[in-house]
CSV table of C-alpha atoms in Angstrom, one decimal:
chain,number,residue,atom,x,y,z
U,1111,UNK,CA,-11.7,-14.4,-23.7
U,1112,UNK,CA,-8.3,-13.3,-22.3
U,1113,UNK,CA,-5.6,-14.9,-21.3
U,1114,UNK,CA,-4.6,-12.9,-18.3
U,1115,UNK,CA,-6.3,-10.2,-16.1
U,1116,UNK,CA,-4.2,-8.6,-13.7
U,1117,UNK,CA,-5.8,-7.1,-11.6
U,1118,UNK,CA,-4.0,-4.2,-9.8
U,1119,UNK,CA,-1.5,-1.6,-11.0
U,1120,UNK,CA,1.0,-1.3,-8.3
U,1121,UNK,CA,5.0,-2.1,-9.1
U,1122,UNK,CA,4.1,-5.5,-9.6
U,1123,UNK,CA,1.2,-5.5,-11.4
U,1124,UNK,CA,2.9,-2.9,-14.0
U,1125,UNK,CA,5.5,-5.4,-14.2
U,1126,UNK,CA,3.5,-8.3,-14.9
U,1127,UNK,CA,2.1,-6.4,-17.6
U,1128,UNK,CA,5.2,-5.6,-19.0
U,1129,UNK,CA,6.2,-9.1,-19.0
U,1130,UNK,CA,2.6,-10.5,-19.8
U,1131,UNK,CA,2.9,-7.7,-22.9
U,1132,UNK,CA,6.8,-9.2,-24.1
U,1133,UNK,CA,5.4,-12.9,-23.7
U,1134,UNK,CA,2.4,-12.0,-26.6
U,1135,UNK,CA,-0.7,-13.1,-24.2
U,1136,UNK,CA,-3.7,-11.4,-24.5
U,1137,UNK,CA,-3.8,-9.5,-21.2
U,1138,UNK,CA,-5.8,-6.4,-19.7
U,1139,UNK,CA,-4.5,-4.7,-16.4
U,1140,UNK,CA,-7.1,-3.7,-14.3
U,1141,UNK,CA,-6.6,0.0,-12.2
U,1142,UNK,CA,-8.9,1.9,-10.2
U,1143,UNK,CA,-9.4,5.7,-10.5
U,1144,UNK,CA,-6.1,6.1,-13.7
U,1145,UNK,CA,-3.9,5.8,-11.1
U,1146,UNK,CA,-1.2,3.3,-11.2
U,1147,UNK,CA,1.5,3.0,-8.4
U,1148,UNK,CA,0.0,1.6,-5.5
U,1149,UNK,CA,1.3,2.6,-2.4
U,1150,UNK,CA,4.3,4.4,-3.8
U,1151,UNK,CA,2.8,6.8,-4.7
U,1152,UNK,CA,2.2,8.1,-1.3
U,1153,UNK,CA,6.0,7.6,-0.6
U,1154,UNK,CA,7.9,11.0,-1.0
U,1155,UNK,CA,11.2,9.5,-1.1
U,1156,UNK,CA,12.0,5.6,-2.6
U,1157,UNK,CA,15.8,5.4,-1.5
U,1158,UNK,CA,16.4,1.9,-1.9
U,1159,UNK,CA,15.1,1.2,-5.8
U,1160,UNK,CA,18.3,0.0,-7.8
U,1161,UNK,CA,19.2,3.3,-10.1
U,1162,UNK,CA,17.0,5.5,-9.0
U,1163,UNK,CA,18.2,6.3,-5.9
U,1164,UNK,CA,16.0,9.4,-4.0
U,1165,UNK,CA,13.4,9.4,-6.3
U,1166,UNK,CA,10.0,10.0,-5.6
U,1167,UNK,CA,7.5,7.5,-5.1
U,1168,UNK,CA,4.8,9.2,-7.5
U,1169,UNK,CA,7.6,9.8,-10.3
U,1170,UNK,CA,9.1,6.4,-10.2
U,1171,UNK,CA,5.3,4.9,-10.7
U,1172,UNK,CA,4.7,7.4,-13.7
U,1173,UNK,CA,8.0,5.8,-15.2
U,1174,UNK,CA,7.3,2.4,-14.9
U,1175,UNK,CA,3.6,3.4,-16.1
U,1176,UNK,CA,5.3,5.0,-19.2
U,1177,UNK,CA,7.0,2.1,-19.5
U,1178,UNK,CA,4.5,-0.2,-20.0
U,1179,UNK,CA,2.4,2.5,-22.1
U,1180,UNK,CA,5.3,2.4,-24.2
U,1181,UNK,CA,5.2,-1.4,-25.1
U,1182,UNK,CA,1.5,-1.5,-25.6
U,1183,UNK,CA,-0.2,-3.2,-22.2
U,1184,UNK,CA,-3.7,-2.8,-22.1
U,1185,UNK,CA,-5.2,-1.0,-19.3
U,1186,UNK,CA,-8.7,-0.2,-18.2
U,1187,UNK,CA,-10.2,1.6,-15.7
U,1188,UNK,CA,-12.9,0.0,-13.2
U,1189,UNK,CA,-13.5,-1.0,-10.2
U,1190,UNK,CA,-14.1,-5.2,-9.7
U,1191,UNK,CA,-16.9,-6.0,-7.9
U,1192,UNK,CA,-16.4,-9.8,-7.8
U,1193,UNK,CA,-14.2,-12.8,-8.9
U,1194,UNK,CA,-15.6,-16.2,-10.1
U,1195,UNK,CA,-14.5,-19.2,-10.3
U,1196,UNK,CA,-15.4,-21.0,-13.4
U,1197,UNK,CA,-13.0,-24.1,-13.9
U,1198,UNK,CA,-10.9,-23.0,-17.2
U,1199,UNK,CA,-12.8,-19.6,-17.0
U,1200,UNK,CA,-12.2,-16.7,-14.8
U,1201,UNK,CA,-15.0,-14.0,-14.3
U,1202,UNK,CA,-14.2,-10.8,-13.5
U,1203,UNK,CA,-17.4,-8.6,-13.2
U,1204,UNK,CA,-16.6,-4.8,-12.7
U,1205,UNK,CA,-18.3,-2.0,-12.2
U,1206,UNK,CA,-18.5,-1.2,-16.3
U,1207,UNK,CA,-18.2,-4.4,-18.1
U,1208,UNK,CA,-18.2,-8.2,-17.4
U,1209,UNK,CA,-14.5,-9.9,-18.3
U,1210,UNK,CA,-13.7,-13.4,-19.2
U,1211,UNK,CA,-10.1,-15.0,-19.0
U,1212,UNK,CA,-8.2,-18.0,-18.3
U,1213,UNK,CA,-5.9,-16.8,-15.8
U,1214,UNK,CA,-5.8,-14.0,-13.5
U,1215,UNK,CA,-3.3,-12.3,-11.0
U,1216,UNK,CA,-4.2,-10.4,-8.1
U,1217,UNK,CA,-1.8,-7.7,-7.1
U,1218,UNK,CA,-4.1,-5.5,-5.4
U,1219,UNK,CA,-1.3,-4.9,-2.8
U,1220,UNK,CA,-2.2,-4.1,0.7
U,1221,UNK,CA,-3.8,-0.4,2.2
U,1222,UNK,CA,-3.3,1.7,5.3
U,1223,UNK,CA,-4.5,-0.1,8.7
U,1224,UNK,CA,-6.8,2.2,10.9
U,1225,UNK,CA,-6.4,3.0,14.4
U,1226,UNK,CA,-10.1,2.4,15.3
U,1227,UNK,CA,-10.5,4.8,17.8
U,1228,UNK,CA,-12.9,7.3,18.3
U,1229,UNK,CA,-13.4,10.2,16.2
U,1230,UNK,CA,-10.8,8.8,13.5
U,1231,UNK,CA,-13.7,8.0,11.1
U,1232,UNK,CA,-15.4,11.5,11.9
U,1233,UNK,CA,-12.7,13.3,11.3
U,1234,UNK,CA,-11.4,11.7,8.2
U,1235,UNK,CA,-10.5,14.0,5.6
U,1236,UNK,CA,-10.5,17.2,8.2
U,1237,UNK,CA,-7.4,16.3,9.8
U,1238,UNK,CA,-7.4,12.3,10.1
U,1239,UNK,CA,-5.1,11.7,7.0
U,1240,UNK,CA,-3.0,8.2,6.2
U,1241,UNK,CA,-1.0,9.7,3.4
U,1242,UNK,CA,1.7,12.4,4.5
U,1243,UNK,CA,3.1,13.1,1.5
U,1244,UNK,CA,-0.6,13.3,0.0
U,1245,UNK,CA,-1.6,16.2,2.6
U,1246,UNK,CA,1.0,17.5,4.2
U,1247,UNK,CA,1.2,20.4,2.5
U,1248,UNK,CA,-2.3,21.6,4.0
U,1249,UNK,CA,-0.2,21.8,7.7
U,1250,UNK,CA,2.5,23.6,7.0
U,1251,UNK,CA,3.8,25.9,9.4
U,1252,UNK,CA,1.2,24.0,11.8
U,1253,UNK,CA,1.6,21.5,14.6
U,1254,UNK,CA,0.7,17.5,13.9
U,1255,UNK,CA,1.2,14.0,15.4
U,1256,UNK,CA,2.3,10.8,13.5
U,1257,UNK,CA,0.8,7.7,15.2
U,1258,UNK,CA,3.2,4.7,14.7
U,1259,UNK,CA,6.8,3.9,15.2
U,1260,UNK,CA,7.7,1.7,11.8
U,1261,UNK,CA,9.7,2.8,8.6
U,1262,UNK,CA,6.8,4.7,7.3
U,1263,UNK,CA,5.8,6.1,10.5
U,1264,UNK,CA,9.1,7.6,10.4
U,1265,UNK,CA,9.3,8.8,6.8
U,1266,UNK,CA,6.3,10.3,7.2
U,1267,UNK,CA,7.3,13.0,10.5
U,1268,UNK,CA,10.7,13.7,8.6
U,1269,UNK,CA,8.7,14.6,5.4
U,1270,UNK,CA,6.3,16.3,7.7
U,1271,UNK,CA,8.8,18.5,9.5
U,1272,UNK,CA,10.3,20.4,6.6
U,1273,UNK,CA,7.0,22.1,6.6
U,1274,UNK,CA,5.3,22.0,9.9
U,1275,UNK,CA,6.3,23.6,13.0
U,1276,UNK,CA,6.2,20.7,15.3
U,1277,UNK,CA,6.0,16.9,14.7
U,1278,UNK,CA,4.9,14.7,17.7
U,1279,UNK,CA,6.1,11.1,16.8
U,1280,UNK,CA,3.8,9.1,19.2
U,1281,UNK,CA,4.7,5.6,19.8
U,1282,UNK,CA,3.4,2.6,22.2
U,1283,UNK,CA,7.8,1.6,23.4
U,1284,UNK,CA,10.4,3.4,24.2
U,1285,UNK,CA,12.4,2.5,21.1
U,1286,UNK,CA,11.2,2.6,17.1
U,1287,UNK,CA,11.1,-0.5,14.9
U,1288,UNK,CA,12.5,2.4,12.0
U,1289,UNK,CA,15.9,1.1,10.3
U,1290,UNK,CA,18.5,3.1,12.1
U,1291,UNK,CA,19.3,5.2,8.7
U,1292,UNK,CA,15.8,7.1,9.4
U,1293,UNK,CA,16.2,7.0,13.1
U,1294,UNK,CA,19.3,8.7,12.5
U,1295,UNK,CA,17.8,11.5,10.2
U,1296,UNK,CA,14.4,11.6,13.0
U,1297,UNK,CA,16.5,12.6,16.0
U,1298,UNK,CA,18.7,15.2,14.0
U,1299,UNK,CA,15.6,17.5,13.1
U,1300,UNK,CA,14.9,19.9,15.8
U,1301,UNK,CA,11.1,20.4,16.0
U,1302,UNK,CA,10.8,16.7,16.5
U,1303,UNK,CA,9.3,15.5,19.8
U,1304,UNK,CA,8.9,11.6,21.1
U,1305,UNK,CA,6.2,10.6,22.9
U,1306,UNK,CA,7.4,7.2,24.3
U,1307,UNK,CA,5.5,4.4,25.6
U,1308,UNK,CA,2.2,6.0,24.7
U,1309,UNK,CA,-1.4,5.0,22.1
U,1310,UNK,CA,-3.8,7.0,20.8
U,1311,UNK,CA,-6.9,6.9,22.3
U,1312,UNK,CA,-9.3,9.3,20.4
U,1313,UNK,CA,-9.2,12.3,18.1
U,1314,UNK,CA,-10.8,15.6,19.4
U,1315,UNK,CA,-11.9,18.6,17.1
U,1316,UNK,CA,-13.7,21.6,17.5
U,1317,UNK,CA,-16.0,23.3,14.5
U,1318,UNK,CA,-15.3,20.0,12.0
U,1319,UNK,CA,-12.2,19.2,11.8
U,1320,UNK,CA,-9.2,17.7,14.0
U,1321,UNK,CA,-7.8,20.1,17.4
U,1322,UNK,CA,-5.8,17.0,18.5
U,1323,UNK,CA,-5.1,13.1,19.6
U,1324,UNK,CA,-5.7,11.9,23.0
U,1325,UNK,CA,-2.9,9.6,24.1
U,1326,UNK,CA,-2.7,7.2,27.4
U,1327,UNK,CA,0.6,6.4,28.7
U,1328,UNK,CA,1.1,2.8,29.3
U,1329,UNK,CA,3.9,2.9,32.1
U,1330,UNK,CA,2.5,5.6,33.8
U,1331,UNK,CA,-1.3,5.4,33.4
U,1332,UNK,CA,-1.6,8.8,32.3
U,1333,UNK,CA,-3.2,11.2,29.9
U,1334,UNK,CA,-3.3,14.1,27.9
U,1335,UNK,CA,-4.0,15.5,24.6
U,1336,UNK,CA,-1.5,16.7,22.5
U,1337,UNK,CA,-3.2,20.2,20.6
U,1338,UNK,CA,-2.4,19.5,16.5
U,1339,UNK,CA,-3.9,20.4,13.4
U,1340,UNK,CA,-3.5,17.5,11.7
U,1341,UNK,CA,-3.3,13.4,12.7
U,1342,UNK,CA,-1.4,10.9,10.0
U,1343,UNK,CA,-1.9,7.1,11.5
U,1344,UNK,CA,1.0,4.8,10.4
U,1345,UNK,CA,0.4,1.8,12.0
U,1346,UNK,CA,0.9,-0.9,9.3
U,1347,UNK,CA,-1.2,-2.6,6.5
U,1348,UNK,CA,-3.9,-5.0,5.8
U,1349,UNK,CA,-4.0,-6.9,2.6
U,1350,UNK,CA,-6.2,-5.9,-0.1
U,1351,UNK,CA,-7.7,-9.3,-0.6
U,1352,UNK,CA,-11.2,-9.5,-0.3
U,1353,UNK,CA,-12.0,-10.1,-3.4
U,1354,UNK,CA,-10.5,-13.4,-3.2
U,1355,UNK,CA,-12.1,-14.8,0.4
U,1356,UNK,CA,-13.6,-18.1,-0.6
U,1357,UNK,CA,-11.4,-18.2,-3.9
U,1358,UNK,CA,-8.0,-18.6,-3.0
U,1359,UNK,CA,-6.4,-19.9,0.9
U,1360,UNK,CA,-5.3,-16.7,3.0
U,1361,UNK,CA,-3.3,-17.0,6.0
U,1362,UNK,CA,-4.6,-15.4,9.1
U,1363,UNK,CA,-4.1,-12.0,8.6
U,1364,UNK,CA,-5.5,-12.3,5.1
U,1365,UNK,CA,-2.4,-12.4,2.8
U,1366,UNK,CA,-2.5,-14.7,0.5
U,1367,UNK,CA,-1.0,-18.1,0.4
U,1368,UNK,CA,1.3,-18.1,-2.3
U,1369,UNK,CA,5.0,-18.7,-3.0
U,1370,UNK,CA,8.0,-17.2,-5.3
U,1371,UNK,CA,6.0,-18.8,-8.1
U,1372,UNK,CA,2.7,-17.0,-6.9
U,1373,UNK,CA,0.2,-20.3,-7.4
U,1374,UNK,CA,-2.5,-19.9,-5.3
U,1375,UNK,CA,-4.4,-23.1,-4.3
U,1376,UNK,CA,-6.8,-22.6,-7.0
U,1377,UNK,CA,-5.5,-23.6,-10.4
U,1378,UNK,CA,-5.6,-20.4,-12.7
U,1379,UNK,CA,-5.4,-17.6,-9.9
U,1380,UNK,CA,-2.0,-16.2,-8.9
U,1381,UNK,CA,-0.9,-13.7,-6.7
U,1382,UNK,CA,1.9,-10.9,-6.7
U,1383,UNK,CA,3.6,-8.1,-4.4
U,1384,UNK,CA,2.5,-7.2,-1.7
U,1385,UNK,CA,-0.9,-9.3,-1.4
U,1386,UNK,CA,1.2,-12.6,-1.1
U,1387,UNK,CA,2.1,-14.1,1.9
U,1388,UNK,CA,5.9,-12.9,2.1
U,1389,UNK,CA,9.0,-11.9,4.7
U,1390,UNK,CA,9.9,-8.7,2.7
U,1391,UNK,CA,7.6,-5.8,0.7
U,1392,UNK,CA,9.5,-3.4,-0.9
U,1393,UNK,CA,9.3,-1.8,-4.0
U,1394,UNK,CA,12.2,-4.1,-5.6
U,1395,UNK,CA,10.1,-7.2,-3.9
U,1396,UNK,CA,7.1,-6.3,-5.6
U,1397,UNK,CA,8.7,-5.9,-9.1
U,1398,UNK,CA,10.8,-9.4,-8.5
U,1399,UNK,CA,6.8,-11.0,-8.0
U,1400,UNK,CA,5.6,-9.5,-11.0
U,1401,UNK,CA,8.5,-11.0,-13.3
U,1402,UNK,CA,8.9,-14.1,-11.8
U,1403,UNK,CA,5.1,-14.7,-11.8
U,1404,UNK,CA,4.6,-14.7,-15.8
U,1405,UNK,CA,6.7,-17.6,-16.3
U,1406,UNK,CA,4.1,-19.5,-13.9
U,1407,UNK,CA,1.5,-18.1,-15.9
U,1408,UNK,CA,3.1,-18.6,-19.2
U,1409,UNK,CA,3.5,-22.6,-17.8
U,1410,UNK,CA,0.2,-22.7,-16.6
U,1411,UNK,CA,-1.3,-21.4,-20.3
U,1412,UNK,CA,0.9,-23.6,-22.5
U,1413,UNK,CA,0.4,-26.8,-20.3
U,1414,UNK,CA,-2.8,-26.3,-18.5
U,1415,UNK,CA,-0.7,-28.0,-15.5
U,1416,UNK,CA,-1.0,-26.8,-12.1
C-alpha cells in the first residue's frame, strides 16, 4: 500500500510529487495519455510564471516534468475509473491495475466548458476545436471565430491572428472581461473584428466539417452567420471532479470544498489546483496548492489526525 496517490499531473500535481518525492513517502502520480501539464499545455504563451516570463505553456510543463523525473517521482499511466472509500484505505481502480493507499490528492484540474449548441458535437474535430494553440495551425491563412470574451478567449484570437486571415472575436457585451494588457494587444492587430453583444447559436458545415457559427444579437434581435473555417469555444471551465461526487463535498458548480490546506471533508482525500474551490487559478496558484498541500498530507500520515 502507498502512502499517497495523486492523481493528476497538472502544475500542481507535478508539484506535489516533487514535494511528496523530497518528504520520502511512498507516492505514485497518476497521468492520463503521458501527458503531464494540464491545461498549460494548450496555453501558447504563460507570461505571468515567476522567471520564466513568455514561455510556452507546453515547454514550461516539460520542465517541471523533467524536474520531477529528475528527483525520482513515480509516475504511471492509466486512466481511474473509480475512487473508494475504505476508512484508512483508499482504492483507486484504473483502467490497468487496482491501487491501494492511505492518502490521495486529487488534482485533476478543470476542462474546457462546451457551448451546447447545435452542431458543436457534430462538428468536433472538423472545425469545432477548444484548444487554439493545439489546432491553429490547420487555419492558417483562413477565416475563424473565437466564442468568449475572458483572458483565454482573448489569448486564443491573438495567437490565432498571426496565422489566419481574419479573427471574429464574438462576445454576448459590449465590453471583454480580458485583463486590459491583452485587450490592449487584441485591438492593436488589424484583421481582428468584434462582434459585440452577440451568442452563438449553432455551427453550420457543408461536406463534414465547419463553414461557420450562427450568432443572434441580443440588443437587436438579429441574425446572421459569420462564414469561417474553423470555431474555438472559450467560454470557461468545469471542474474535473467526478470521480469524487459522493466522496468528497463539492460546492455548486462542482469544485471541490477545500481550503489553503486542501482537506476535504473526508479524512484522507485532499484536493489541489485548480479542482479546489478557490478565488484565483493560475499557474503560480496551482503550484502554491501542490506545496502547501504535502505538509497536510505529511500531518495527516504521521498523526492520523484530521
Amino acid at each position: 500500500m502507498k502512502d499517497l496517490i495523486i492523481i493528476g499531473s497538472g502544475p500542481a500535481g507535478l508539484t506535489a510529487g516533487i514535494y511528496a518525492e523530497r518528504a520520502k513517502m511512498d507516492t505514485i502520480v497518476i497521468e492520463r495519455n503521458y501527458m503531464s501539464g494540464g491545461q498549460i499545455i494548450d496555453t501558447y504563451e504563460v507570461d505571468n510564471y515567476p522567471g520564466l516570463p513568455g514561455i510556452n505553456g507546453f515547454d514550461l510543463a516539460q520542465k517541471m516534468r523533467e524536474h520531477a523525473d529528475k528527483l525520482g517521482v513515480n509516475f504511471v499511466n492509466a486512466e481511474v475509473k473509480r475512487v473508494e472509500d475504505l476508512g484508512d484505505v483508499k482504492r483507486i481502480y484504473t483502467d490497468k491495475e487496482v491501487y491501494e493507499a492511505k492518502a490521495v490528492l486529487f488534482t485533476s484540474g478543470a476542462g474546457h466548458s462546451k457551448l451546447g449548441i447545435p452542431g458543436e458535437d457534430t462538428y468536433g474535430g472538423k472545425g469545432v476545436s477548444y484548444c487554439a494553440t493545439c489546432d491553429g495551425a490547420f487555419y492558417r491563412g483562413k477565416d475563424v471565430a473565437v466564442i468568449g470574451g475572458g483572458n483565454v478567449a482573448v489569448e486564443d484570437a491573438i495567437f490565432l491572428a498571426r496565422g489566419s486571415r481574419k479573427v471574429y472575436v464574438v462576445h454576448r457585451r459590449d465590453e471583454l472581461r480580458a485583463i486590459k494588457s491583452l485587450q490592449e494587444q487584441l485591438f492593436a492587430m488589424d484583421n481582428i473584428e468584434m462582434v459585440w453583444d452577440s451568442v452563438a447559436t449553432e455551427i453550420v458545415g457543408n461536406d463534414g466539417k465547419t463553414s461557420g457559427v450562427r450568432v443572434h444579437n441580443k440588443k437587436t434581435g438579429t441574425d446572421k452567420v459569420l462564414p469561417v473555417d474553423g470555431v474555438f469555444v472559450a467560454v470557461g471551465i468545469v471542474p474535473n471532479t467526478e470521480l469524487f461526487k459522493g466522496i468528497c463535498a463539492m460546492d455548486d458548480r462542482g469544485y471541490i470544498i477545500a481550503g489553503e490546506d486542501g482537506k476535504t471533508n473526508t479524512p484522507g482525500f485532499f484536493v489541489a489546483g485548480d479542482a479546489r474551490t478557490k478565488q484565483v487559478r493560475q499557474v503560480a496558484t496551482a503550484v502554491g496548492d501542490g506545496a502547501s498541500v504535502v505538509s497536510s498530507i505529511d500531518r495527516y500520515l504521521t498523526t492520523g489526525e484530521w
